């Protein structure tokens, strides 16, 4: 349970907590931050909160919100220019077009061939998962990468897509009818059977989609919940065109059972599991689930989107009830962060323990920057602000939100200290976080149980202080 003393101090000492003790529901999925207290009934603490709010309102130093990604300007060598995260591993696209990965090598996720000389890489105790960060085998000229679960995919210079790691649900897109899949490790990047050049690839825990140069979306992997936006009798689908109707989708994202797309105008759409127990992150009201048809989530212009995988949590009782499904999604829209789904450890960042079936404003407070990019996994959510700082909410058992061991979790976002450079990207694994600095340096914090911090070692200690990855 979260440390009560620290929590009380936070309430008394920050505007972030003023929103926790003084909120009202608007009834439309947006928890407003109007305190709703009559001035005549205000206590001294209420008055202090009002005075702090009024004072802070006059010193907002934020420029107009700009959603544009900020590029790396390499000042270190080797220089990373993009980061991605799976469940227990991270990968960086380097300025020379190579890809370097670290963390768990389960299913060949690191792209490192296990020669059998070290311990089982699944244990995280030595072997390929606990060595100095290495380059993915037989891969060069990479222009974009994506990861989830134990699978990573890359777009190379000619528009081809290559994937490696887990293929238990056909995530590698090796083709075939029925689709080819197995439970073996696949450390060598293999080409995906696509009909044309891709400009982008997005990977979910059980599926993947590529945006082709001709604006078609092709998806592959698990289709038990119609995640591939097409109907097929097969539980695992080979690469094929997604049926997205009139929507022109520029990027996709996927959870365990729900698929998402962001259109060229910033509209957010969803398909797959959109209601019922499996539709915990569906984000919209639906009378039918699963549903292969994409429909809009009324949210405004979305410029960043993140979706976690689903965790099953067994409940007590006799007979035991069905397990809870815990998952969440977040989107940046017009400089605000909105999250939805379910979290037991505050990953929605709303300041409330309640599930949020519809997008709900999260509690990110800064007078210098706007939420610009969001990342989510497990019970953790982090945002990069336009001023180059990072804030995180949720599970802190391994130090992933940057707080000390006395804090188990927080339901609102707090700044991560110890990053002495401007951050241009943040990514989140199930228990760890990594940030890419504008200089091309990468720092990580949180769990190092599988070597996720890129130090060439593993341990079971929490690591709340960011430290540089040893490329």
Short mmCIF file of C-alpha atoms in Angstrom, two decimals:
data_model
loop_
_atom_site.label_atom_id
_atom_site.label_comp_id
_atom_site.label_asym_id
_atom_site.label_seq_id
_atom_site.Cartn_x
_atom_site.Cartn_y
_atom_site.Cartn_z
CA UNK A 1 0.00 0.00 0.00
CA UNK A 2 1.23 3.53 -0.72
CA UNK A 3 3.02 5.21 2.17
CA UNK A 4 0.41 7.35 3.94
CA UNK A 5 2.84 9.91 5.36
CA UNK A 6 4.38 10.74 2.02
CA UNK A 7 0.95 10.92 0.42
CA UNK A 8 -0.29 13.43 3.02
CA UNK A 9 2.76 15.63 2.55
CA UNK A 10 2.16 15.62 -1.19
CA UNK A 11 -1.45 16.69 -0.65
CA UNK A 12 -0.48 19.58 1.56
CA UNK A 13 2.41 20.73 -0.56
CA UNK A 14 1.44 20.73 -4.23
CA UNK A 15 -1.18 21.95 -6.63
CA UNK A 16 -1.18 18.43 -8.11
CA UNK A 17 -2.76 17.22 -4.91
CA UNK A 18 -5.21 20.05 -4.76
CA UNK A 19 -6.89 18.40 -7.70
CA UNK A 20 -7.07 15.18 -5.72
CA UNK A 21 -8.96 16.62 -2.81
CA UNK A 22 -11.14 18.97 -4.83
CA UNK A 23 -12.63 17.30 -7.88
CA UNK A 24 -16.06 16.89 -9.39
CA UNK A 25 -17.36 14.58 -12.07
CA UNK A 26 -18.71 16.19 -15.21
CA UNK A 27 -20.57 13.03 -16.19
CA UNK A 28 -19.00 12.85 -19.66
CA UNK A 29 -15.92 10.83 -18.82
CA UNK A 30 -13.91 13.95 -17.91
CA UNK A 31 -13.28 14.50 -14.20
CA UNK A 32 -13.16 18.27 -13.94
CA UNK A 33 -10.85 19.98 -11.48
CA UNK A 34 -13.30 22.54 -10.12
CA UNK A 35 -13.27 22.16 -6.32
CA UNK A 36 -16.98 22.89 -5.96
CA UNK A 37 -16.46 24.43 -2.47
CA UNK A 38 -18.38 27.48 -1.36
CA UNK A 39 -16.02 30.27 -0.31
CA UNK A 40 -17.92 30.67 2.96
CA UNK A 41 -17.38 27.00 3.86
CA UNK A 42 -13.69 26.83 2.98
CA UNK A 43 -11.29 25.53 5.61
CA UNK A 44 -7.78 27.03 6.00
CA UNK A 45 -6.41 24.18 3.81
CA UNK A 46 -9.06 24.91 1.16
CA UNK A 47 -8.10 28.57 1.24
CA UNK A 48 -4.42 27.69 0.87
CA UNK A 49 -5.23 25.52 -2.13
CA UNK A 50 -7.25 28.34 -3.70
CA UNK A 51 -4.47 30.85 -3.05
CA UNK A 52 -1.83 28.51 -4.51
CA UNK A 53 -3.99 27.85 -7.58
CA UNK A 54 -4.59 31.55 -8.17
CA UNK A 55 -0.90 32.35 -7.72
CA UNK A 56 0.25 29.55 -10.03
CA UNK A 57 -2.24 30.63 -12.70
CA UNK A 58 -0.35 33.92 -13.08
CA UNK A 59 3.06 32.29 -13.71
CA UNK A 60 2.21 29.79 -16.43
CA UNK A 61 5.31 29.95 -18.63
CA UNK A 62 4.20 27.50 -21.31
CA UNK A 63 4.36 28.59 -24.94
CA UNK A 64 1.63 27.50 -27.33
CA UNK A 65 1.37 23.71 -27.49
CA UNK A 66 3.45 22.16 -30.28
CA UNK A 67 2.89 18.42 -30.91
CA UNK A 68 5.93 18.03 -33.19
CA UNK A 69 8.52 15.42 -32.30
CA UNK A 70 11.88 16.87 -31.31
CA UNK A 71 14.84 15.33 -33.17
CA UNK A 72 18.05 14.08 -31.61
CA UNK A 73 21.18 16.14 -32.28
CA UNK A 74 23.95 13.60 -31.78
CA UNK A 75 26.51 14.81 -29.26
CA UNK A 76 27.64 11.37 -28.04
CA UNK A 77 28.86 8.23 -29.79
CA UNK A 78 27.26 5.77 -30.21
CA UNK A 79 24.15 7.92 -30.67
CA UNK A 80 20.59 6.63 -30.28
CA UNK A 81 17.84 8.33 -32.30
CA UNK A 82 14.75 6.26 -31.35
CA UNK A 83 13.70 4.03 -28.44
CA UNK A 84 11.08 1.26 -28.16
CA UNK A 85 10.07 -1.04 -25.30
CA UNK A 86 8.68 -4.55 -25.07
CA UNK A 87 7.47 -6.21 -21.91
CA UNK A 88 10.97 -6.85 -20.53
CA UNK A 89 13.35 -5.48 -23.15
CA UNK A 90 14.31 -2.23 -24.86
CA UNK A 91 15.78 -1.47 -28.28
CA UNK A 92 17.40 1.65 -29.69
CA UNK A 93 17.72 2.66 -33.32
CA UNK A 94 21.16 4.13 -33.73
CA UNK A 95 22.30 6.99 -35.94
CA UNK A 96 24.20 4.52 -38.17
CA UNK A 97 21.02 2.52 -38.93
CA UNK A 98 21.81 -0.37 -36.59
CA UNK A 99 19.54 -1.53 -33.74
CA UNK A 100 20.83 -2.33 -30.25
CA UNK A 101 18.72 -4.14 -27.64
CA UNK A 102 18.97 -5.03 -23.95
CA UNK A 103 16.92 -6.77 -21.26
CA UNK A 104 15.30 -10.20 -21.43
CA UNK A 105 16.26 -12.35 -24.40
CA UNK A 106 13.18 -14.57 -24.05
CA UNK A 107 12.09 -15.81 -27.50
CA UNK A 108 15.13 -14.13 -29.06
CA UNK A 109 13.76 -10.64 -28.30
CA UNK A 110 17.24 -9.05 -28.29
CA UNK A 111 18.15 -10.32 -31.72
CA UNK A 112 21.16 -12.06 -30.18
CA UNK A 113 21.84 -15.66 -31.13
CA UNK A 114 22.26 -17.79 -27.99
CA UNK A 115 25.27 -20.03 -28.51
CA UNK A 116 24.33 -22.15 -25.50
CA UNK A 117 27.41 -21.18 -23.50
CA UNK A 118 25.55 -19.11 -20.93
CA UNK A 119 22.67 -19.68 -18.50
CA UNK A 120 19.10 -19.81 -19.73
CA UNK A 121 18.35 -16.27 -20.98
CA UNK A 122 14.75 -16.53 -19.73
CA UNK A 123 16.00 -16.45 -16.13
CA UNK A 124 17.67 -13.07 -16.54
CA UNK A 125 20.72 -14.48 -14.74
CA UNK A 126 23.65 -13.96 -17.07
CA UNK A 127 23.72 -15.14 -20.67
CA UNK A 128 22.59 -12.97 -23.58
CA UNK A 129 20.09 -11.03 -21.43
CA UNK A 130 22.78 -9.71 -19.08
CA UNK A 131 25.60 -8.58 -21.33
CA UNK A 132 26.66 -5.17 -22.56
CA UNK A 133 24.08 -3.90 -25.05
CA UNK A 134 24.62 -5.59 -28.42
CA UNK A 135 23.53 -5.05 -32.01
CA UNK A 136 20.72 -7.07 -33.57
CA UNK A 137 22.07 -9.75 -35.88
CA UNK A 138 21.96 -9.20 -39.66
CA UNK A 139 20.12 -5.87 -39.53
CA UNK A 140 21.21 -2.50 -40.97
CA UNK A 141 19.80 0.54 -42.72
CA UNK A 142 16.89 0.77 -40.28
CA UNK A 143 14.61 3.82 -40.50
CA UNK A 144 12.01 2.96 -37.79
CA UNK A 145 11.40 0.35 -35.07
CA UNK A 146 8.52 -0.82 -32.85
CA UNK A 147 8.19 -3.38 -30.05
CA UNK A 148 5.74 -5.02 -27.64
CA UNK A 149 5.74 -8.23 -25.64
CA UNK A 150 8.84 -10.12 -26.77
CA UNK A 151 8.60 -9.05 -30.43
CA UNK A 152 10.37 -6.22 -32.26
CA UNK A 153 9.97 -5.08 -35.87
CA UNK A 154 11.98 -2.70 -38.03
CA UNK A 155 11.44 -0.80 -41.27
CA UNK A 156 14.56 -0.75 -43.42
CA UNK A 157 15.63 1.67 -46.12
CA UNK A 158 13.81 0.01 -49.01
CA UNK A 159 10.50 -0.08 -47.10
CA UNK A 160 10.77 -3.73 -46.13
CA UNK A 161 9.70 -4.84 -42.65
CA UNK A 162 11.69 -7.37 -40.63
CA UNK A 163 10.64 -8.81 -37.27
CA UNK A 164 12.25 -10.99 -34.60
CA UNK A 165 11.46 -12.45 -31.18
CA UNK A 166 8.20 -14.13 -30.16
CA UNK A 167 5.94 -15.64 -32.83
CA UNK A 168 3.40 -17.53 -30.71
CA UNK A 169 0.55 -15.55 -32.29
CA UNK A 170 2.09 -14.97 -35.70
CA UNK A 171 3.60 -11.60 -34.71
CA UNK A 172 6.52 -12.07 -37.11
CA UNK A 173 4.21 -12.06 -40.13
CA UNK A 174 5.93 -14.94 -41.90
CA UNK A 175 2.87 -15.55 -44.08
CA UNK A 176 1.25 -18.84 -45.02
CA UNK A 177 -2.38 -19.86 -45.09
CA UNK A 178 -3.02 -20.81 -42.36
CA UNK A 179 -0.52 -18.36 -40.90
CA UNK A 180 2.85 -19.66 -39.75
CA UNK A 181 3.49 -19.40 -36.01
CA UNK A 182 5.30 -21.34 -33.27
CA UNK A 183 6.70 -21.03 -29.76
CA UNK A 184 10.38 -21.10 -30.70
CA UNK A 185 12.84 -18.22 -30.27
CA UNK A 186 13.47 -16.21 -33.45
CA UNK A 187 16.52 -13.98 -32.89
CA UNK A 188 17.24 -13.44 -36.60
CA UNK A 189 15.13 -10.68 -38.22
CA UNK A 190 12.89 -12.20 -40.90
CA UNK A 191 11.01 -10.35 -43.68
CA UNK A 192 7.26 -9.80 -43.37
CA UNK A 193 5.24 -10.84 -46.42
CA UNK A 194 3.88 -7.43 -47.47
CA UNK A 195 2.76 -6.37 -50.98
CA UNK A 196 4.65 -3.06 -50.99
CA UNK A 197 6.96 -0.70 -49.17
CA UNK A 198 6.10 0.34 -45.61
CA UNK A 199 6.64 3.74 -44.04
CA UNK A 200 5.85 2.66 -40.47
CA UNK A 201 5.30 -0.46 -38.37
CA UNK A 202 3.47 -0.71 -35.03
CA UNK A 203 3.68 -3.77 -32.75
CA UNK A 204 1.24 -4.91 -30.07
CA UNK A 205 1.60 -7.76 -27.59
CA UNK A 206 -0.19 -10.20 -29.95
CA UNK A 207 -0.32 -8.47 -33.34
CA UNK A 208 1.37 -5.94 -35.61
CA UNK A 209 0.38 -3.54 -38.39
CA UNK A 210 2.34 -1.75 -41.11
CA UNK A 211 1.42 1.51 -42.81
CA UNK A 212 2.24 1.11 -46.50
CA UNK A 213 3.35 3.85 -48.85
CA UNK A 214 0.04 3.52 -50.73
CA UNK A 215 -1.79 4.34 -47.42
CA UNK A 216 -3.08 0.80 -46.90
CA UNK A 217 -2.82 -0.76 -43.43
CA UNK A 218 -1.72 -4.40 -43.37
CA UNK A 219 -1.97 -6.35 -40.11
CA UNK A 220 -1.04 -9.84 -38.87
CA UNK A 221 -1.13 -11.94 -35.70
CA UNK A 222 -3.90 -12.78 -33.24
CA UNK A 223 -7.42 -12.30 -34.57
CA UNK A 224 -9.51 -14.02 -31.89
CA UNK A 225 -10.93 -10.60 -30.91
CA UNK A 226 -10.85 -9.25 -34.49
CA UNK A 227 -7.68 -7.30 -33.68
CA UNK A 228 -6.70 -7.35 -37.35
CA UNK A 229 -9.75 -5.30 -38.41
CA UNK A 230 -10.93 -8.07 -40.70
CA UNK A 231 -13.02 -11.18 -40.37
CA UNK A 232 -11.37 -14.55 -40.82
CA UNK A 233 -12.04 -18.03 -39.50
CA UNK A 234 -8.42 -18.39 -38.38
CA UNK A 235 -7.37 -17.46 -34.84
CA UNK A 236 -4.00 -16.32 -36.23
CA UNK A 237 -3.97 -14.25 -39.41
CA UNK A 238 -1.27 -13.86 -42.03
CA UNK A 239 -0.45 -10.33 -43.27
CA UNK A 240 -3.49 -8.89 -45.07
CA UNK A 241 -5.19 -5.55 -45.58
CA UNK A 242 -7.19 -4.16 -42.64
CA UNK A 243 -10.70 -3.06 -43.53
CA UNK A 244 -10.80 0.48 -42.13
CA UNK A 245 -13.49 1.89 -44.39
CA UNK A 246 -13.11 5.55 -45.27
CA UNK A 247 -10.60 6.23 -42.47
CA UNK A 248 -7.10 7.18 -43.67
CA UNK A 249 -4.92 5.90 -40.83
CA UNK A 250 -1.39 7.16 -40.30
CA UNK A 251 -0.43 5.08 -37.27
CA UNK A 252 -1.85 2.17 -35.29
CA UNK A 253 -1.59 0.76 -31.77
CA UNK A 254 -2.84 -2.42 -30.15
CA UNK A 255 -3.46 -3.81 -26.73
CA UNK A 256 -4.03 -7.48 -26.01
CA UNK A 257 -7.55 -7.45 -27.47
CA UNK A 258 -8.27 -3.95 -28.83
CA UNK A 259 -6.88 -2.21 -31.90
CA UNK A 260 -6.54 1.53 -32.51
CA UNK A 261 -5.76 3.87 -35.35
CA UNK A 262 -5.02 7.59 -35.61
CA UNK A 263 -6.17 9.19 -38.83
CA UNK A 264 -4.44 11.89 -40.85
CA UNK A 265 -6.66 14.42 -39.08
CA UNK A 266 -5.87 13.11 -35.57
CA UNK A 267 -9.15 11.23 -35.08
CA UNK A 268 -8.83 8.17 -32.83
CA UNK A 269 -10.66 5.00 -33.89
CA UNK A 270 -10.89 1.57 -32.28
CA UNK A 271 -11.93 -1.96 -33.21
CA UNK A 272 -11.66 -5.49 -31.85
CA UNK A 273 -12.75 -5.92 -28.22
CA UNK A 274 -14.58 -2.66 -27.52
CA UNK A 275 -16.96 -3.75 -24.74
CA UNK A 276 -17.31 -6.42 -22.07
CA UNK A 277 -14.43 -7.83 -19.99
CA UNK A 278 -11.98 -8.00 -22.90
CA UNK A 279 -12.78 -4.45 -24.03
CA UNK A 280 -11.31 -2.77 -20.95
CA UNK A 281 -9.46 -0.24 -23.16
CA UNK A 282 -12.03 -0.08 -25.98
CA UNK A 283 -12.66 3.55 -25.08
CA UNK A 284 -16.20 3.82 -26.45
CA UNK A 285 -19.72 2.57 -25.88
CA UNK A 286 -20.58 -0.44 -28.02
CA UNK A 287 -23.49 -2.85 -28.31
CA UNK A 288 -21.38 -5.53 -30.01
CA UNK A 289 -17.94 -6.87 -29.14
CA UNK A 290 -15.68 -7.93 -30.71
CA UNK A 291 -16.27 -5.68 -33.68
CA UNK A 292 -14.03 -5.59 -36.76
CA UNK A 293 -15.50 -2.25 -37.82
CA UNK A 294 -13.52 0.82 -36.78
CA UNK A 295 -15.52 3.53 -35.05
CA UNK A 296 -14.46 6.88 -33.64
CA UNK A 297 -13.59 7.65 -30.03
CA UNK A 298 -14.67 11.25 -29.59
CA UNK A 299 -11.48 12.78 -28.29
CA UNK A 300 -10.24 15.65 -30.45
CA UNK A 301 -6.95 15.65 -32.34
CA UNK A 302 -4.66 12.90 -31.00
CA UNK A 303 -0.91 13.41 -31.43
CA UNK A 304 0.45 10.63 -29.19
CA UNK A 305 -1.09 7.30 -28.14
CA UNK A 306 -0.02 4.43 -25.88
CA UNK A 307 -1.75 1.17 -24.91
CA UNK A 308 -0.69 -1.39 -22.30
CA UNK A 309 -1.21 -5.13 -22.52
CA UNK A 310 -3.90 -6.79 -20.38
CA UNK A 311 -3.04 -8.45 -17.06
CA UNK A 312 -5.42 -10.95 -15.44
CA UNK A 313 -5.79 -10.47 -11.67
CA UNK A 314 -7.45 -13.31 -9.77
CA UNK A 315 -10.05 -12.25 -7.22
CA UNK A 316 -10.86 -13.96 -3.94
CA UNK A 317 -14.15 -15.58 -3.05
CA UNK A 318 -15.95 -18.92 -3.13
CA UNK A 319 -16.42 -19.84 -5.83
CA UNK A 320 -13.73 -17.52 -7.21
CA UNK A 321 -15.18 -14.90 -9.57
CA UNK A 322 -13.69 -14.37 -13.05
CA UNK A 323 -10.31 -12.62 -12.99
CA UNK A 324 -10.15 -8.86 -13.36
CA UNK A 325 -8.66 -7.54 -16.58
CA UNK A 326 -6.25 -4.69 -15.92
CA UNK A 327 -5.11 -2.53 -18.85
CA UNK A 328 -5.01 1.13 -19.74
CA UNK A 329 -4.52 3.49 -22.66
CA UNK A 330 -3.60 7.18 -22.83
CA UNK A 331 -3.60 9.83 -25.54
CA UNK A 332 -2.28 13.37 -25.85
CA UNK A 333 -4.80 15.72 -27.40
CA UNK A 334 -4.32 19.48 -27.65
CA UNK A 335 -1.71 19.44 -24.90
CA UNK A 336 -3.81 17.45 -22.44
CA UNK A 337 -3.32 13.83 -21.38
CA UNK A 338 -6.41 11.63 -21.23
CA UNK A 339 -6.38 8.03 -20.02
CA UNK A 340 -8.91 5.22 -19.79
CA UNK A 341 -9.17 1.58 -18.77
CA UNK A 342 -8.49 0.05 -15.35
CA UNK A 343 -5.53 0.22 -12.97
CA UNK A 344 -5.08 -0.93 -9.39
CA UNK A 345 -1.95 1.18 -8.89
CA UNK A 346 -2.77 4.60 -10.29
CA UNK A 347 -1.49 4.22 -13.86
CA UNK A 348 -4.43 6.28 -15.20
CA UNK A 349 -2.97 9.29 -13.39
CA UNK A 350 -6.40 10.73 -12.66
CA UNK A 351 -5.94 10.80 -8.89
CA UNK A 352 -8.74 8.25 -8.50
CA UNK A 353 -8.66 4.45 -8.08
CA UNK A 354 -11.80 4.01 -10.19
CA UNK A 355 -11.78 2.50 -13.68
CA UNK A 356 -12.36 5.01 -16.48
CA UNK A 357 -14.29 3.44 -19.38
CA UNK A 358 -13.97 6.64 -21.42
CA UNK A 359 -10.99 8.98 -21.87
CA UNK A 360 -10.53 10.96 -18.67
CA UNK A 361 -8.24 13.90 -18.04
CA UNK A 362 -5.09 12.84 -16.19
CA UNK A 363 -3.44 14.91 -13.52
CA UNK A 364 -0.24 16.24 -15.13
CA UNK A 365 0.82 19.56 -13.64
CA UNK A 366 3.53 21.80 -15.03
CA UNK A 367 3.77 25.53 -15.59
CA UNK A 368 6.60 25.14 -18.10
CA UNK A 369 5.57 22.31 -20.44
CA UNK A 370 2.63 20.49 -22.01
CA UNK A 371 2.26 16.70 -22.22
CA UNK A 372 3.68 15.91 -25.67
CA UNK A 373 4.37 12.15 -25.82
CA UNK A 374 2.97 9.29 -23.70
CA UNK A 375 4.16 5.75 -23.01
CA UNK A 376 2.39 2.99 -21.07
CA UNK A 377 3.02 -0.61 -19.98
CA UNK A 378 2.10 -2.77 -17.03
CA UNK A 379 0.84 -0.44 -14.29
CA UNK A 380 3.05 2.49 -15.36
CA UNK A 381 2.43 5.58 -17.48
CA UNK A 382 5.02 8.24 -18.32
CA UNK A 383 4.79 11.45 -20.32
CA UNK A 384 7.43 13.61 -21.91
CA UNK A 385 6.58 17.30 -21.66
CA UNK A 386 7.39 19.98 -24.21
CA UNK A 387 10.01 21.43 -21.84
CA UNK A 388 12.00 18.17 -22.06
CA UNK A 389 11.08 16.83 -18.63
CA UNK A 390 9.43 13.51 -17.75
CA UNK A 391 6.59 12.75 -15.37
CA UNK A 392 5.32 9.28 -14.37
CA UNK A 393 2.42 7.74 -12.44
CA UNK A 394 1.50 4.27 -11.22
CA UNK A 395 3.53 1.34 -9.88
CA UNK A 396 6.74 2.32 -8.09
CA UNK A 397 7.64 -1.07 -6.60
CA UNK A 398 10.81 -1.10 -8.71
CA UNK A 399 11.35 2.67 -8.69
CA UNK A 400 9.86 3.12 -12.17
CA UNK A 401 8.16 6.43 -11.39
CA UNK A 402 11.36 7.78 -9.89
CA UNK A 403 10.27 7.77 -6.25
CA UNK A 404 12.03 6.17 -3.28
CA UNK A 405 11.13 2.75 -1.82
CA UNK A 406 8.75 4.28 0.71
CA UNK A 407 6.28 4.94 -2.14
CA UNK A 408 4.54 1.85 -3.56
CA UNK A 409 2.52 3.75 -6.17
CA UNK A 410 1.05 7.16 -6.96
CA UNK A 411 -2.27 7.96 -8.65
CA UNK A 412 -1.07 11.24 -10.14
CA UNK A 413 1.96 12.22 -12.19
CA UNK A 414 5.19 13.35 -10.51
CA UNK A 415 8.38 14.67 -12.13
CA UNK A 416 11.28 12.25 -12.49
CA UNK A 417 14.43 13.80 -11.07
CA UNK A 418 18.03 12.98 -11.92
CA UNK A 419 17.82 13.49 -15.70
CA UNK A 420 20.26 16.32 -16.41
CA UNK A 421 19.54 16.63 -20.14
CA UNK A 422 16.56 17.56 -22.28
CA UNK A 423 14.49 14.45 -23.07
CA UNK A 424 12.98 13.94 -26.54
CA UNK A 425 11.34 10.50 -26.00
CA UNK A 426 10.27 8.22 -23.15
CA UNK A 427 9.34 4.51 -23.36
CA UNK A 428 7.98 2.09 -20.74
CA UNK A 429 8.36 -1.65 -20.15
CA UNK A 430 6.43 -3.63 -17.52
CA UNK A 431 8.67 -2.47 -14.66
CA UNK A 432 11.24 -0.11 -16.18
CA UNK A 433 11.45 3.21 -18.02
CA UNK A 434 14.03 4.58 -20.47
CA UNK A 435 14.41 8.11 -21.81
CA UNK A 436 16.23 9.39 -24.89
CA UNK A 437 18.07 12.67 -24.42
CA UNK A 438 18.44 15.22 -27.20
CA UNK A 439 22.17 14.43 -27.25
CA UNK A 440 21.49 10.78 -28.18
CA UNK A 441 22.25 9.45 -24.71
CA UNK A 442 19.84 6.94 -23.13
CA UNK A 443 19.06 6.72 -19.41
CA UNK A 444 16.92 4.07 -17.68
CA UNK A 445 15.45 3.45 -14.24
CA UNK A 446 13.17 0.97 -12.45
CA UNK A 447 13.55 -2.82 -12.52
CA UNK A 448 16.82 -4.43 -13.58
CA UNK A 449 15.66 -8.01 -13.02
CA UNK A 450 16.34 -8.87 -16.67
CA UNK A 451 19.05 -6.34 -17.43
CA UNK A 452 16.51 -3.70 -18.55
CA UNK A 453 18.73 -0.85 -17.36
CA UNK A 454 21.46 -1.68 -19.85
CA UNK A 455 24.22 -1.96 -17.26
CA UNK A 456 25.43 -5.42 -18.27
CA UNK A 457 24.20 -6.85 -14.96
CA UNK A 458 20.95 -7.99 -13.34
CA UNK A 459 19.62 -7.55 -9.80
CA UNK A 460 16.34 -7.47 -7.89
CA UNK A 461 16.72 -4.00 -6.35
CA UNK A 462 14.58 -0.95 -7.20
CA UNK A 463 16.45 1.74 -9.14
CA UNK A 464 14.59 5.08 -8.93
CA UNK A 465 17.57 7.14 -10.15
CA UNK A 466 18.12 7.30 -13.94
CA UNK A 467 21.49 6.01 -15.12
CA UNK A 468 23.14 5.91 -18.55
CA UNK A 469 22.86 2.80 -20.73
CA UNK A 470 26.28 1.31 -21.49
CA UNK A 471 26.24 1.10 -25.32
#
